[in-house]
CSV table of C-alpha atoms in Angstrom, one decimal:
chain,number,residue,atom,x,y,z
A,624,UNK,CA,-39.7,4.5,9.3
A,625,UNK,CA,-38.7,1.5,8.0
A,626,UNK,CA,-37.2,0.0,4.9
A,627,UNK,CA,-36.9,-4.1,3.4
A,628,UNK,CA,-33.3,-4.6,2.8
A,629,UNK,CA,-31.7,-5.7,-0.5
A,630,UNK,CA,-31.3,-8.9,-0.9
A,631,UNK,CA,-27.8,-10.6,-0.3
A,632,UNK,CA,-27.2,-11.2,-3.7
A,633,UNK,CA,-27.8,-7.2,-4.5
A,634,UNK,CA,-24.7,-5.6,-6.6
A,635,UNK,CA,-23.7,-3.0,-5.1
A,636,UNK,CA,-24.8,-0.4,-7.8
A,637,UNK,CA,-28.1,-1.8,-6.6
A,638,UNK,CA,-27.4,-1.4,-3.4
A,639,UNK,CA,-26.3,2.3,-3.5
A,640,UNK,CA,-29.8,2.9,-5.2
A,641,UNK,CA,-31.4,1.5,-2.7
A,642,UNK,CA,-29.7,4.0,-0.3
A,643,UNK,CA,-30.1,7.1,-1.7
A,644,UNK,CA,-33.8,6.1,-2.3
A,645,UNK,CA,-34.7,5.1,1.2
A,646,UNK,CA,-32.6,7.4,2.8
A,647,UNK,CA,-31.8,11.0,2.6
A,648,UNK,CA,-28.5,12.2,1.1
A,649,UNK,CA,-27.1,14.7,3.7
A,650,UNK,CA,-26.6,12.2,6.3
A,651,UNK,CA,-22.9,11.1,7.0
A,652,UNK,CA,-24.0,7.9,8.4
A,653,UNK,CA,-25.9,6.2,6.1
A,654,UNK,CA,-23.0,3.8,5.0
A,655,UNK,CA,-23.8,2.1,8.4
A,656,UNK,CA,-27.1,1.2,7.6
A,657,UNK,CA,-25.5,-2.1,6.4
A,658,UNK,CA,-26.6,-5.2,8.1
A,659,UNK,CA,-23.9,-5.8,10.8
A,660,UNK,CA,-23.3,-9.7,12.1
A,661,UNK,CA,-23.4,-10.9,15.3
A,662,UNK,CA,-20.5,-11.0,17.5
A,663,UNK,CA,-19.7,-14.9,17.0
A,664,UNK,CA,-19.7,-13.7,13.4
A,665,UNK,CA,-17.0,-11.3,14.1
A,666,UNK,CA,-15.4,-13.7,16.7
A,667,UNK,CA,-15.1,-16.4,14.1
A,668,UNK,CA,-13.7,-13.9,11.8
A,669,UNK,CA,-10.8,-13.1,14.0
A,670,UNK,CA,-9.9,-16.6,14.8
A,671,UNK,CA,-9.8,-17.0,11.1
A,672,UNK,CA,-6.8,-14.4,10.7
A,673,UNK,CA,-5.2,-15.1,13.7
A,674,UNK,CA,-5.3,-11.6,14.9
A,675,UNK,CA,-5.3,-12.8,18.3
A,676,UNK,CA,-1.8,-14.3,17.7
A,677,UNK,CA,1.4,-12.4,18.7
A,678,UNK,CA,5.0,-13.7,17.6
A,679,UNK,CA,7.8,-12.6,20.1
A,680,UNK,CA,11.1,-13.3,17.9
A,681,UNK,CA,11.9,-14.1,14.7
A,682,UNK,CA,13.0,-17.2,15.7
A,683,UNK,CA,9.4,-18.2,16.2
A,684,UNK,CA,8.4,-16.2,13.3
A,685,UNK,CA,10.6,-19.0,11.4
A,686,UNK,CA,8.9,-22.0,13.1
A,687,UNK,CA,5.7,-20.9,12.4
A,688,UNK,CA,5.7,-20.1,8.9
A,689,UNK,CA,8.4,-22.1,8.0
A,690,UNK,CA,10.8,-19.4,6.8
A,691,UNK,CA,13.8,-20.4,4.5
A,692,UNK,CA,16.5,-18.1,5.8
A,693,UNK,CA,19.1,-16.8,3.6
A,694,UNK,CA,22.3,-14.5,4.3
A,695,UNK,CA,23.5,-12.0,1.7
A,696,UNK,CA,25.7,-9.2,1.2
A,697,UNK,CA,25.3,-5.6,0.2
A,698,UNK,CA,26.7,-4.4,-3.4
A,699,UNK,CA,27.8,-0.7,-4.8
A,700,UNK,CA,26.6,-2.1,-8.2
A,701,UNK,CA,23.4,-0.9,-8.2
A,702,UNK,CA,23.8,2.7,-6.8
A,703,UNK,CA,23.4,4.0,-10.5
A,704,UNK,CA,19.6,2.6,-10.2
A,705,UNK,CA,18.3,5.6,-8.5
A,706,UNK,CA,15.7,7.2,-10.3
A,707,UNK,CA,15.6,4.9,-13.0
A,708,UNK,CA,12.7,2.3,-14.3
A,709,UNK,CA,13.5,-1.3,-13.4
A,710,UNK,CA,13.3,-3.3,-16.4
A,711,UNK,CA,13.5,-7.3,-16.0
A,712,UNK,CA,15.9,-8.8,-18.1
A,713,UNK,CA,14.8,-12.1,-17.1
A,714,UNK,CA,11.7,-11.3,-19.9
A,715,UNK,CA,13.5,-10.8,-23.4
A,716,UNK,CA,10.0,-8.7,-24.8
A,717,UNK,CA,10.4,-5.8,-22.3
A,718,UNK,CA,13.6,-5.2,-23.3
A,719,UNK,CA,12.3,-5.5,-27.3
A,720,UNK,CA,9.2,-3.0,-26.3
A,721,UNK,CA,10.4,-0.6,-23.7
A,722,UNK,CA,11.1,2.2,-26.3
A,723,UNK,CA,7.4,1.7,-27.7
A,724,UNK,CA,6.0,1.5,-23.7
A,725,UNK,CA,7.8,5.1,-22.6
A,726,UNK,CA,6.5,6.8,-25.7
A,727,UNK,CA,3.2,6.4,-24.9
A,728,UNK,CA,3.2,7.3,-21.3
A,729,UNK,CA,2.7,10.9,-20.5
A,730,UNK,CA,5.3,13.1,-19.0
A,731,UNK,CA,6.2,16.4,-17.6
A,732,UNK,CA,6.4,18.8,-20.4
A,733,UNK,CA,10.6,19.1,-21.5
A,734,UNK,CA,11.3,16.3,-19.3
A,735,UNK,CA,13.2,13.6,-20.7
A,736,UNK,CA,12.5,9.8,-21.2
A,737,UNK,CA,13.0,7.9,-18.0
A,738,UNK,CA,16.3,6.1,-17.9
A,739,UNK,CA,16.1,2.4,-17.0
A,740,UNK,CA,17.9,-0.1,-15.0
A,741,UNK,CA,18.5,-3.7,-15.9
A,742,UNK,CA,17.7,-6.1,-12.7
A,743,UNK,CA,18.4,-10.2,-12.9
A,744,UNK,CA,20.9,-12.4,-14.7
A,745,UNK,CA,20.0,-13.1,-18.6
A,746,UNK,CA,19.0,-16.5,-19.2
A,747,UNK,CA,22.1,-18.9,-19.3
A,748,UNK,CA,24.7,-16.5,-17.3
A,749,UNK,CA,26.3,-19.0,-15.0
A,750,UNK,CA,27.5,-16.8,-12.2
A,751,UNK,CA,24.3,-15.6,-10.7
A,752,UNK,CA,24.7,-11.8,-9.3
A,753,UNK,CA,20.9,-11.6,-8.0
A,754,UNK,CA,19.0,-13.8,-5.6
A,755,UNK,CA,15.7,-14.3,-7.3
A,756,UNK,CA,13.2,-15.1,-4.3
A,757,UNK,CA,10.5,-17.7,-5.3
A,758,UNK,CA,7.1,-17.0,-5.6
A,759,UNK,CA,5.9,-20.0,-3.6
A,760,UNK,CA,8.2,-19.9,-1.2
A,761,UNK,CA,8.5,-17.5,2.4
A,762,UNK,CA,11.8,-16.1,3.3
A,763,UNK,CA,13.8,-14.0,6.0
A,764,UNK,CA,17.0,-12.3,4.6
A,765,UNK,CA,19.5,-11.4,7.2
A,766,UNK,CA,23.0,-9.4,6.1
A,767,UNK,CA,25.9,-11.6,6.3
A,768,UNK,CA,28.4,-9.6,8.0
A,769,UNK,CA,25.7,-7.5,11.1
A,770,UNK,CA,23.1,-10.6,10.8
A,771,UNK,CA,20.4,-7.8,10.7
A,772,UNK,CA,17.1,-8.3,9.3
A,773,UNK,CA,17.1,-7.0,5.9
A,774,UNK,CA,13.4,-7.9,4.7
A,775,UNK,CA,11.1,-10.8,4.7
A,776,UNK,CA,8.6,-12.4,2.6
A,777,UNK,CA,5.8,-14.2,3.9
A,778,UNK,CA,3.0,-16.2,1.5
A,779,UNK,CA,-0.6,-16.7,2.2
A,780,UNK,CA,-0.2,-13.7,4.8
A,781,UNK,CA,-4.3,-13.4,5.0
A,782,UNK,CA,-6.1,-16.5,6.0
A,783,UNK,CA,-9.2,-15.7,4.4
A,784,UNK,CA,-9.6,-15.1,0.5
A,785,UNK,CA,-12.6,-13.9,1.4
A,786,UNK,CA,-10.6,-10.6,2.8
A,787,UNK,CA,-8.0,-10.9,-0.1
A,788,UNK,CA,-11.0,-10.2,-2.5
A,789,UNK,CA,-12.6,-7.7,-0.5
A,790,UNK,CA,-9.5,-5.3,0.2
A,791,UNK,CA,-8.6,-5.8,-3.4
A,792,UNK,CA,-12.1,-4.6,-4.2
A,793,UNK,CA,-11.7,-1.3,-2.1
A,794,UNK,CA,-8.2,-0.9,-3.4
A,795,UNK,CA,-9.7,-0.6,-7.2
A,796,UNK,CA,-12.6,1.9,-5.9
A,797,UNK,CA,-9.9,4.2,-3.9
A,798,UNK,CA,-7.3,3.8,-7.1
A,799,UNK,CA,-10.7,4.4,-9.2
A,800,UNK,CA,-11.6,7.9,-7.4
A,801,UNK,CA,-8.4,9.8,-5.4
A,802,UNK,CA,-5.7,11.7,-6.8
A,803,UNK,CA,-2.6,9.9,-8.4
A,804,UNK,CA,0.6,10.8,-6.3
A,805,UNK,CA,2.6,10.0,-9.4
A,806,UNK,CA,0.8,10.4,-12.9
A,807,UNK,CA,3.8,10.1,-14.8
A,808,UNK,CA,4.7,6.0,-13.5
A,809,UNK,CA,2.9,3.5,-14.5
A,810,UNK,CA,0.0,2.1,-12.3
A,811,UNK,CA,-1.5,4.3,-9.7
A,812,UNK,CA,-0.8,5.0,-6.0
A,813,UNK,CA,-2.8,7.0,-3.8
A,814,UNK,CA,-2.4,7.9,-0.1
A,815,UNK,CA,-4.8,7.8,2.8
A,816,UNK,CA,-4.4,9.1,6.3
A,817,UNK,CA,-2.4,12.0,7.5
A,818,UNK,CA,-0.6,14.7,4.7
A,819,UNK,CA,1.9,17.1,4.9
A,820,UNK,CA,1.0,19.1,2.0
A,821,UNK,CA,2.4,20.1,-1.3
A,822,UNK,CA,6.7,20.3,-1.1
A,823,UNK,CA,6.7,23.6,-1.0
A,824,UNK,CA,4.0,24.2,1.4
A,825,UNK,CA,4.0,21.9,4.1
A,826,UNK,CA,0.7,22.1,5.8
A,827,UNK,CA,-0.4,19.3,8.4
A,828,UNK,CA,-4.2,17.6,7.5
A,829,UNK,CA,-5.8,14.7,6.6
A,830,UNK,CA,-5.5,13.4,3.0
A,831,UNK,CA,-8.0,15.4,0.6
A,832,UNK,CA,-7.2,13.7,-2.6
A,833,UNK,CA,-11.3,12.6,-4.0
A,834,UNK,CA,-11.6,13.5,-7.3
A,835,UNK,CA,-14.7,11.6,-8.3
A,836,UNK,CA,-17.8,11.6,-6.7
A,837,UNK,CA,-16.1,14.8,-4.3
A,838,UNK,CA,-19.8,16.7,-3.8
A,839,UNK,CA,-21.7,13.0,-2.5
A,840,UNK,CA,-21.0,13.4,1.3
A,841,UNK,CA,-22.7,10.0,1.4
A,842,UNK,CA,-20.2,8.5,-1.4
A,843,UNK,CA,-17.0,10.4,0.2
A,844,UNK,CA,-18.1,9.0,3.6
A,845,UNK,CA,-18.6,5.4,2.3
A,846,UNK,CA,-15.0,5.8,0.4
A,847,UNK,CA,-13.1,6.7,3.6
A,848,UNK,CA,-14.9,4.2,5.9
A,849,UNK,CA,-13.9,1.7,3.3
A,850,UNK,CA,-10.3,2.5,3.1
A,851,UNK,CA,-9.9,3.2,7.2
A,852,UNK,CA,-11.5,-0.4,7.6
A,853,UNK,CA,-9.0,-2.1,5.3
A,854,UNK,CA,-6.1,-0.4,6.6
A,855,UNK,CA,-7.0,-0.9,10.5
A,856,UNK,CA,-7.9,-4.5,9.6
A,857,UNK,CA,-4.4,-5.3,7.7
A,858,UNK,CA,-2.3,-3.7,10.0
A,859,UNK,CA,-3.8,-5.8,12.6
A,860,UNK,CA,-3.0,-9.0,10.4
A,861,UNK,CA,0.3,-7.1,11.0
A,862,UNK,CA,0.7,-7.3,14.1
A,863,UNK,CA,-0.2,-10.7,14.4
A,864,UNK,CA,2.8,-11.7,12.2
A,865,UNK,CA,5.5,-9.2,12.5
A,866,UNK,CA,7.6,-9.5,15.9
A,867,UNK,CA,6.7,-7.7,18.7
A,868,UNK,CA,9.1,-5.8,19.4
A,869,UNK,CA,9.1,-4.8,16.2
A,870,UNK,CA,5.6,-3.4,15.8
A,871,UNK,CA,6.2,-1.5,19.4
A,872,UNK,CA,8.8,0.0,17.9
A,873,UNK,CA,7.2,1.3,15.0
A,874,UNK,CA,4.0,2.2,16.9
A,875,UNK,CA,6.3,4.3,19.6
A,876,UNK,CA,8.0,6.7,17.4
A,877,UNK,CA,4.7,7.8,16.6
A,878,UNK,CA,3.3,7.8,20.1
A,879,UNK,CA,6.5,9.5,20.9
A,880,UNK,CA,5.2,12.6,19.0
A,881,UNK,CA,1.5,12.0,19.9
A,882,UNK,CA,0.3,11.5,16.4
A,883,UNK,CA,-2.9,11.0,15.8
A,884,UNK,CA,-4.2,7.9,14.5
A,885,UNK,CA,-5.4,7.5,10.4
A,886,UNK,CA,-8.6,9.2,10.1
A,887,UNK,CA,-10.1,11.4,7.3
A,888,UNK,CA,-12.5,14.4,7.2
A,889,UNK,CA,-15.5,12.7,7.5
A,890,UNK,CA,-14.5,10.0,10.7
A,891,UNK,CA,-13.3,11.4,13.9
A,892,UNK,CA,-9.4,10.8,14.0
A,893,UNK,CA,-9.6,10.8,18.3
A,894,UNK,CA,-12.5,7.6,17.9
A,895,UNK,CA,-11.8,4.0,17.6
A,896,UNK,CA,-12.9,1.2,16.1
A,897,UNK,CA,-13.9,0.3,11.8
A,898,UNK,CA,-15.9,-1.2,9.7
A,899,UNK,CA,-15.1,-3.6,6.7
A,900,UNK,CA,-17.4,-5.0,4.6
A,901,UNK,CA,-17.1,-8.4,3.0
A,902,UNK,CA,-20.0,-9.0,0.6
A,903,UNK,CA,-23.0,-7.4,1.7
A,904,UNK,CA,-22.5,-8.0,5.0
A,905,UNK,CA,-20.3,-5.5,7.7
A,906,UNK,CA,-17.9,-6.9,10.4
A,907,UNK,CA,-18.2,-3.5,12.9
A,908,UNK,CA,-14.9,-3.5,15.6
A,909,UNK,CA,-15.6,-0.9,17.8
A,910,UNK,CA,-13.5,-0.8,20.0
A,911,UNK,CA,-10.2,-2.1,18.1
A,912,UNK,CA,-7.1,0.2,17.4
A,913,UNK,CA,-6.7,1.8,13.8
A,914,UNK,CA,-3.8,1.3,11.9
A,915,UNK,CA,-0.7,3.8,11.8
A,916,UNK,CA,-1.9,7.0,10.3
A,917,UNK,CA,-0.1,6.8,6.7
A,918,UNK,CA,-1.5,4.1,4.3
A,919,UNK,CA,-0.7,4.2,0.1
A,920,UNK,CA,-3.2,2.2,-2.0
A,921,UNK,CA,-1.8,1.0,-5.1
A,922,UNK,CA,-2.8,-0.8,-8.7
A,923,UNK,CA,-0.6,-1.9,-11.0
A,924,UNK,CA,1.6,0.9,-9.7
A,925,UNK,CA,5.8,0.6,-10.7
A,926,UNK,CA,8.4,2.9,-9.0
A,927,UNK,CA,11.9,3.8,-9.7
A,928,UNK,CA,14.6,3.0,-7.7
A,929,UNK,CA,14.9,5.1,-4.6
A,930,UNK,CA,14.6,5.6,-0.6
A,931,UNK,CA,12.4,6.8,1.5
A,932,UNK,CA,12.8,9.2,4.7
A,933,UNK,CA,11.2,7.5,7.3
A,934,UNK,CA,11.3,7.7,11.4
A,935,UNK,CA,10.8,3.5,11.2
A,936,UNK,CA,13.4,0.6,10.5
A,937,UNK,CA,11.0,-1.0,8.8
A,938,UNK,CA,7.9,-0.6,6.4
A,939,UNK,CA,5.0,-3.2,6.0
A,940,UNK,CA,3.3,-4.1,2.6
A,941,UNK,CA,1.0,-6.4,1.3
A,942,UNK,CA,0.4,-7.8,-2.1
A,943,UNK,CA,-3.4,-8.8,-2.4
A,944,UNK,CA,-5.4,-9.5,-5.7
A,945,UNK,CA,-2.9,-10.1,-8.9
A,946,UNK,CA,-4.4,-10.1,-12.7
A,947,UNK,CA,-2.2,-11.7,-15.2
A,948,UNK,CA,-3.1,-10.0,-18.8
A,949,UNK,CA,-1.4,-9.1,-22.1
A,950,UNK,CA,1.8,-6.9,-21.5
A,951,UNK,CA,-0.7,-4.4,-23.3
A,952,UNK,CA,-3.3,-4.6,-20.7
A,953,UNK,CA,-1.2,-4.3,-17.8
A,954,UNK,CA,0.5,-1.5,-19.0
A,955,UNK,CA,-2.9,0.8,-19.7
A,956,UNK,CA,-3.5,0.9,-16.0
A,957,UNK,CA,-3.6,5.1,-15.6
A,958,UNK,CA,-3.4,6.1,-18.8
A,959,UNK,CA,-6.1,8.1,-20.7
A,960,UNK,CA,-7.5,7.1,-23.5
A,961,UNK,CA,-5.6,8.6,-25.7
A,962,UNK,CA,-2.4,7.2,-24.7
A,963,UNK,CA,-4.2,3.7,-24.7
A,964,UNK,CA,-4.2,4.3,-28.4
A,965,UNK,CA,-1.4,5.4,-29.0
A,966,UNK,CA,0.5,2.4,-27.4
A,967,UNK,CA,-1.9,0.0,-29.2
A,968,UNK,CA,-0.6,1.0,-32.5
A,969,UNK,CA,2.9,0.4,-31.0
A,970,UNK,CA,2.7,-2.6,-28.7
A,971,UNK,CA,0.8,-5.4,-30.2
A,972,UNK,CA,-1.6,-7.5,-28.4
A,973,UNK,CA,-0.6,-10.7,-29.6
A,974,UNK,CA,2.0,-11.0,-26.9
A,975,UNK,CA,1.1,-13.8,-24.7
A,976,UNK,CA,0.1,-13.4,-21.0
A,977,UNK,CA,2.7,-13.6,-18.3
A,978,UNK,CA,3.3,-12.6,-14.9
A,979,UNK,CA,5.9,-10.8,-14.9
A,980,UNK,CA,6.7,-7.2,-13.5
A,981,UNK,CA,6.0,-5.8,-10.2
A,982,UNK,CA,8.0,-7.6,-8.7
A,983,UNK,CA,9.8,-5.5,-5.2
A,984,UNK,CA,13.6,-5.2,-5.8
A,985,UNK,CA,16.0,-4.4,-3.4
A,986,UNK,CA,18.9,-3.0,-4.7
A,987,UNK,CA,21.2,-2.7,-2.1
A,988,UNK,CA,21.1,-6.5,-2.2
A,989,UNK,CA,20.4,-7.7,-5.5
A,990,UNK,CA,17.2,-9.1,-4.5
A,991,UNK,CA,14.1,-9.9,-6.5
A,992,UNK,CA,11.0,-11.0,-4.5
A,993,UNK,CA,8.7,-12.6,-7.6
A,994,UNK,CA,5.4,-11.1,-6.3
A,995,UNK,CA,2.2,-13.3,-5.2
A,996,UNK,CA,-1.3,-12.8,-4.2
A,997,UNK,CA,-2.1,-12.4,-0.4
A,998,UNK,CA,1.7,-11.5,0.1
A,999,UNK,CA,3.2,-9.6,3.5
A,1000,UNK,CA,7.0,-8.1,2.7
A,1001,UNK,CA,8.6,-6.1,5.3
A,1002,UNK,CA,11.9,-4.5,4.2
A,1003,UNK,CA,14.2,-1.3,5.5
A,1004,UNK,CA,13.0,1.9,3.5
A,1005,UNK,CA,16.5,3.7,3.4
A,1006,UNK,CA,17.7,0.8,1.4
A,1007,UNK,CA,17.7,1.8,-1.9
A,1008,UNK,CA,14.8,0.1,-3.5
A,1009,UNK,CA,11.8,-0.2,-6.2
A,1010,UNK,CA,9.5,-2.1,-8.5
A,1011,UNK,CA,9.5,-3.8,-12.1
A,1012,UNK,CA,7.8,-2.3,-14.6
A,1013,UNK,CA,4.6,-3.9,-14.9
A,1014,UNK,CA,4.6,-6.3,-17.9
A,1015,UNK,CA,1.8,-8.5,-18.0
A,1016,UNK,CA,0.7,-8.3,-14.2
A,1017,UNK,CA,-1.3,-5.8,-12.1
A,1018,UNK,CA,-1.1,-6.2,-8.4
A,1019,UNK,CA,-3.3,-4.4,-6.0
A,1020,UNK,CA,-1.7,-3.9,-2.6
A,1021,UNK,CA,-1.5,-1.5,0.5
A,1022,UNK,CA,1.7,-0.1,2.2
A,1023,UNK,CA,2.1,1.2,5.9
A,1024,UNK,CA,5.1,3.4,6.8
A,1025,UNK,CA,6.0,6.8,8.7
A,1026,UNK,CA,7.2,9.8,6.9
A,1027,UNK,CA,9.5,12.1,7.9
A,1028,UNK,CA,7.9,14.7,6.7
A,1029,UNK,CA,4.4,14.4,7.7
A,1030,UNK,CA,6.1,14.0,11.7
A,1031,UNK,CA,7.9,17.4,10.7
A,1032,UNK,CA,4.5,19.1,9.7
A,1033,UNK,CA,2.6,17.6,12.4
A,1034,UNK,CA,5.4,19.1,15.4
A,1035,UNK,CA,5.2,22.6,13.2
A,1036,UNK,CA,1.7,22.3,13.5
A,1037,UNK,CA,2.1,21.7,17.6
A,1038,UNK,CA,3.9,24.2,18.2
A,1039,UNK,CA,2.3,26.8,16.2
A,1040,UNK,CA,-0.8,25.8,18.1
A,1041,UNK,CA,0.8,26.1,21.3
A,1042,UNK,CA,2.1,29.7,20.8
A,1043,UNK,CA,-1.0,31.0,19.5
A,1044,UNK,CA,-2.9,29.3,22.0
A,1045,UNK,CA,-0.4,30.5,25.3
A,1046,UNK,CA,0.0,34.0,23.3
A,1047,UNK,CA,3.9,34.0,23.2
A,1048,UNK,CA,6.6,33.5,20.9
A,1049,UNK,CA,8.8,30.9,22.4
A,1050,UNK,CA,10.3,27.7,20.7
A,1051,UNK,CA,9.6,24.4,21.4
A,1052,UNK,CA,12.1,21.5,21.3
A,1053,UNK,CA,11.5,18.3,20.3
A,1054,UNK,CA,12.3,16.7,23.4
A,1055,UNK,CA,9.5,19.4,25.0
A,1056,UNK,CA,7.1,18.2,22.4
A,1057,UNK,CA,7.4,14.4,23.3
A,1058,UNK,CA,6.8,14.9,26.9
């Protein structure tokens, strides 16, 4: 049986209508049923982003993006910043309506206010502490003393806005419809890809974290295709940028464990290949590599100063769509509507737009990387870092790195399956497990 198509122009309410009338509901696969393009289509596509491209050193990774290079030194100021909301002095009105801005966001019950750290030099200090990094600009920071790589910045990452707008898109619909990982920030983040489970339970499993639309297989399908084919296709924009030898080295301590690429419970984690749609119109790699198998989709999201525990030197993020709005407005993303109210009465809406907040701070450093659209950042994860509180802009973006933890559950897993499968009780190293 066959069905007309939509038109190209179709929204995609329309088009979701259209599916559910033509075909039936219990089928996993009817997000396919988009018109694919021809393979000069996709060809073209990949010449567009380069992802043929592969940088050996950073040395050529300065040439060809022309990379201002900076040295800088490490600082003990800032160890006090852990935990704590990064506030932007830089902007006089945070400061004036920070009080008003906690009050209204919701928190764990006898918890106290979040304490808050001051980043950047007020307007008119002559001696500069912090090295503010331009937001038109691409950097590489090395440390002074080692000449390690501690993070850089690159502009117009993506060369298509076409797949700016489009991951941006699927960013809102998986901020829109999965679990928060932290209600109590401001913004959202959610994560796709492998879990270990809740803190005290550490179970190993795909991410289950759909709270709208959870009993539409077709819907739930759709959502996970959607976020699999953003994340396979930016981390390929990764590796088309980043150094080689850095990328291998990332990509072997998770081959060293055998873990399984990012996949969710309706997509085959051992398969290949992913879809991403641009328009109304789906660009189908079948046989390309996924991307690494923990992803975090974020809006608007703002987080305090800390580390993270990972097996990797390095963690990859991109900064896509950016929305400058009234302090107000940038503030309300995740809150109810209740709190909404409440911060209306408080924080008036007269304030002017202005892009400022979410900006990546790495403490450690004194750095402040003024955020952009279509934006990569690499940076270590055990340095101690964070976010500005949002105050007037709402980014979208999409993180890659490699939890300890989740390696940790997955090996328990292993070896649990192992004994129960061989019927004995003996312990497995880790050096058994990697062979």
């Amino acid at each position: 049986m066959t069905h007309d198509l939509p038109k190209q122009d179709t929204s995609r309410t329309e088009f979701r209508t259209w599916l559910a009338r033509n075909y039936p509901p219990q089928s996993k696969k009817l997000w396919d049923s988009m018109p694919r393009v021809s393979y000069r289509r996709k060809h073209n596509l990949a010449q567009q982003l380069h992802l043929n491209r592969r940088i050996q050193s950073f040395d050529e990774l300065v040439k060809t993006f022309s990379l201002e290079v900076i040295y800088v030194k490490s600082t003990e100021e800032t160890k006090q910043a852990r935990g704590c909301a990064l506030l932007d002095q830089t902007d006089p009105d945070i400061l004036k309506f920070w009080e008003a801005m906690q009050s209204a966001w919701p928190r764990r019950r006898g918890s106290k206010p979040r304490r808050s750290f001051l980043i950047g030099d007020k307007k008119g200090t002559k001696t500069k502490k912090w090295l503010e990094l331009d937001a038109d600009k691409s950097y590489l920071i090395l440390d002074a003393e080692n000449h390690q790589v501690v993070m850089f910045v690159i502009r117009k990452a993506i060369s298509s806005d076409r797949v700016v707008m489009a991951a941006s898109d699927i960013v809102d619909e998986a901020t829109g419809c999965r679990r928060d990982l932290r209600p109590y920030e401001p913004g959202r983040i959610v994560a796709f890809g492998h879990s270990a489970g809740r803190r005290d339970a550490r179970v190993f499993g795909n991410v289950k974290n759909i709270i709208k639309g959870k009993s539409d297989t077709v819907r739930v399908h759709g959502m996970n295709c959607n976020a699999l084919g953003v994340a396979s296709l930016l981390w390929a924009v990764v590796e088309s940028i980043v150094p080689t030898d850095i990328t291998k080295d990332f990509l072997d301590q998770l081959d060293a464990v055998n873990l399984p690429p990012i996949g969710a419970d309706t997509i085959d984690p051992k398969g290949t290949g992913y879809e991403i749609k641009l328009g109304m119109e789906a660009y189908h790699f079948p046989l390309a590599s996924r991307s690494p198998p923990e992803a975090y989709f974020t809006r608007g999201y703002s987080s305090a100063g800390h580390t993270d525990d990972s097996i990797a030197p390095f963690t990859f993020g991109f900064g896509l769509r950016r929305e400058i709005s009234s302090p107000a407005d940038s503030w309300k993303v995740g809150l109810s509507q209740r709190a909404c109210e409440a911060l209306a009465t408080k924080l008036p809406e007269t304030i002017p737009a202005r892009p400022s907040g979410g900006d990546f701070v790495n403490l450690k450093y004194q750095i402040i990387c003024r955020n952009s659209e279509n934006l990569l950042i690499m940076f270590r994860p055990n340095h101690l870092h964070g976010s500005t509180v949002p105050f007037g802009a709402t980014t979208r973006s999409v993180a890659f790195t490699a939890s300890r933890h989740i390696i940790k559950a997955w090996e328990k897993s292993q070896i649990c399956t192992i004994d129960r499968l061989e019927g004995s009780n003996a312990v497995f190293s880790d050096t058994d497990l990697c062979d």
